[in-house]
Amino acid sequence: MRPALTAAVLLVAAAMWPSIAEAADRRVEVVNASRQDLREFYASNTKRGSWEEDILGEDVLPPGRSVTIDIDDGSGACRFDFLAVLDGGRKVEQRNVNVCEISRFTVR
């Protein structure tokens, strides 16, 4: 009887805890290691067919500076595509970034 009770308690406890992906920290420090201002930054769930809105909005990230962004779109996803647009229009793109595993993304 005791092993069955222990198993039942463990099953109930497991059902109460969110999955690892749901509980994961999706905050990413975006570092501008380039020599140009970072004008736009996009992070879109890999299942999307287009880029979401510019996360920086009207803000600019100067060279040598960083900003921490919560890359959580509410879907529970961990994989996102990143697009950084620098002054002058140069683009830096990184696909399939696991934001549940990384804490820093550097734009060079």
Short mmCIF file of C-alpha atoms in Angstrom, two decimals:
data_model
loop_
_atom_site.label_atom_id
_atom_site.label_comp_id
_atom_site.label_asym_id
_atom_site.label_seq_id
_atom_site.Cartn_x
_atom_site.Cartn_y
_atom_site.Cartn_z
CA MET A 1 0.00 0.00 0.00
CA ARG A 2 2.78 2.40 0.87
CA PRO A 3 4.52 2.29 -2.59
CA ALA A 4 1.17 2.92 -4.28
CA LEU A 5 0.54 5.96 -2.07
CA THR A 6 4.02 7.31 -2.78
CA ALA A 7 3.49 6.85 -6.51
CA ALA A 8 0.13 8.63 -6.33
CA VAL A 9 1.63 11.57 -4.44
CA LEU A 10 4.44 11.84 -6.98
CA LEU A 11 1.98 11.79 -9.89
CA VAL A 12 -0.11 14.56 -8.32
CA ALA A 13 3.00 16.63 -7.59
CA ALA A 14 4.27 16.17 -11.15
CA ALA A 15 0.93 17.30 -12.56
CA MET A 16 1.06 20.46 -10.44
CA TRP A 17 4.51 21.57 -11.62
CA PRO A 18 4.73 23.33 -14.99
CA SER A 19 6.89 21.75 -17.65
CA ILE A 20 10.52 22.78 -17.80
CA ALA A 21 9.94 24.76 -21.00
CA GLU A 22 7.04 26.67 -19.44
CA ALA A 23 9.06 27.52 -16.34
CA ALA A 24 12.27 28.39 -18.21
CA ASP A 25 13.76 31.86 -17.98
CA ARG A 26 13.59 33.44 -21.42
CA ARG A 27 15.43 36.64 -20.54
CA VAL A 28 18.31 37.26 -22.92
CA GLU A 29 20.93 39.98 -22.63
CA VAL A 30 21.41 41.42 -26.13
CA VAL A 31 24.95 42.83 -26.41
CA ASN A 32 25.92 45.25 -29.16
CA ALA A 33 29.58 44.37 -29.81
CA SER A 34 29.54 46.04 -33.22
CA ARG A 35 30.82 49.53 -34.01
CA GLN A 36 27.39 50.76 -35.05
CA ASP A 37 24.14 51.58 -33.28
CA LEU A 38 21.70 48.69 -33.10
CA ARG A 39 18.52 50.25 -34.53
CA GLU A 40 16.08 47.32 -34.58
CA PHE A 41 15.84 43.93 -32.89
CA TYR A 42 13.33 41.21 -33.69
CA ALA A 43 12.72 37.86 -31.99
CA SER A 44 10.12 35.64 -33.62
CA ASN A 45 8.97 32.18 -32.64
CA THR A 46 10.44 29.74 -35.20
CA LYS A 47 6.90 28.61 -36.05
CA ARG A 48 6.01 32.08 -37.33
CA GLY A 49 6.37 32.91 -41.00
CA SER A 50 7.30 36.55 -40.44
CA TRP A 51 9.13 38.82 -38.03
CA GLU A 52 7.24 40.18 -35.02
CA GLU A 53 7.45 43.87 -34.06
CA ASP A 54 10.74 45.67 -33.42
CA ILE A 55 11.41 45.06 -29.72
CA LEU A 56 13.55 48.21 -29.39
CA GLY A 57 10.81 50.43 -30.79
CA GLU A 58 12.12 54.00 -30.82
CA ASP A 59 15.16 53.08 -28.70
CA VAL A 60 18.67 52.52 -30.03
CA LEU A 61 21.35 50.29 -28.50
CA PRO A 62 24.75 52.02 -28.86
CA PRO A 63 28.00 50.09 -29.43
CA GLY A 64 29.32 48.48 -26.26
CA ARG A 65 25.95 48.56 -24.50
CA SER A 66 23.48 45.81 -23.69
CA VAL A 67 19.82 45.39 -22.84
CA THR A 68 17.99 42.47 -21.23
CA ILE A 69 14.87 41.39 -23.08
CA ASP A 70 12.26 38.84 -21.99
CA ILE A 71 11.80 36.74 -25.14
CA ASP A 72 8.49 35.20 -24.03
CA ASP A 73 5.59 35.32 -26.47
CA GLY A 74 3.27 33.37 -24.17
CA SER A 75 3.37 30.24 -26.33
CA GLY A 76 5.78 28.27 -24.12
CA ALA A 77 8.23 28.08 -27.04
CA CYS A 78 11.98 28.11 -26.45
CA ARG A 79 13.19 28.46 -30.05
CA PHE A 80 13.24 31.86 -31.71
CA ASP A 81 14.80 33.50 -34.75
CA PHE A 82 16.69 36.74 -34.08
CA LEU A 83 17.22 39.65 -36.45
CA ALA A 84 19.31 42.70 -35.55
CA VAL A 85 19.44 45.72 -37.86
CA LEU A 86 22.42 48.02 -37.43
CA ASP A 87 22.91 51.63 -38.45
CA GLY A 88 23.36 51.72 -42.21
CA GLY A 89 21.03 48.74 -42.72
CA ARG A 90 23.42 45.84 -42.08
CA LYS A 91 21.49 42.82 -40.79
CA VAL A 92 22.64 40.12 -38.38
CA GLU A 93 20.36 37.10 -38.37
CA GLN A 94 20.50 33.99 -36.18
CA ARG A 95 17.94 31.23 -36.61
CA ASN A 96 16.67 28.66 -34.11
CA VAL A 97 18.08 30.23 -30.92
CA ASN A 98 17.07 28.34 -27.77
CA VAL A 99 16.20 31.15 -25.35
CA CYS A 100 15.56 28.62 -22.57
CA GLU A 101 19.26 27.70 -22.64
CA ILE A 102 21.12 30.93 -23.46
CA SER A 103 21.31 34.11 -21.41
CA ARG A 104 23.32 36.29 -23.81
CA PHE A 105 23.19 37.06 -27.53
CA THR A 106 26.02 39.13 -29.00
CA VAL A 107 25.66 41.19 -32.17
CA ARG A 108 29.03 41.66 -33.91
#
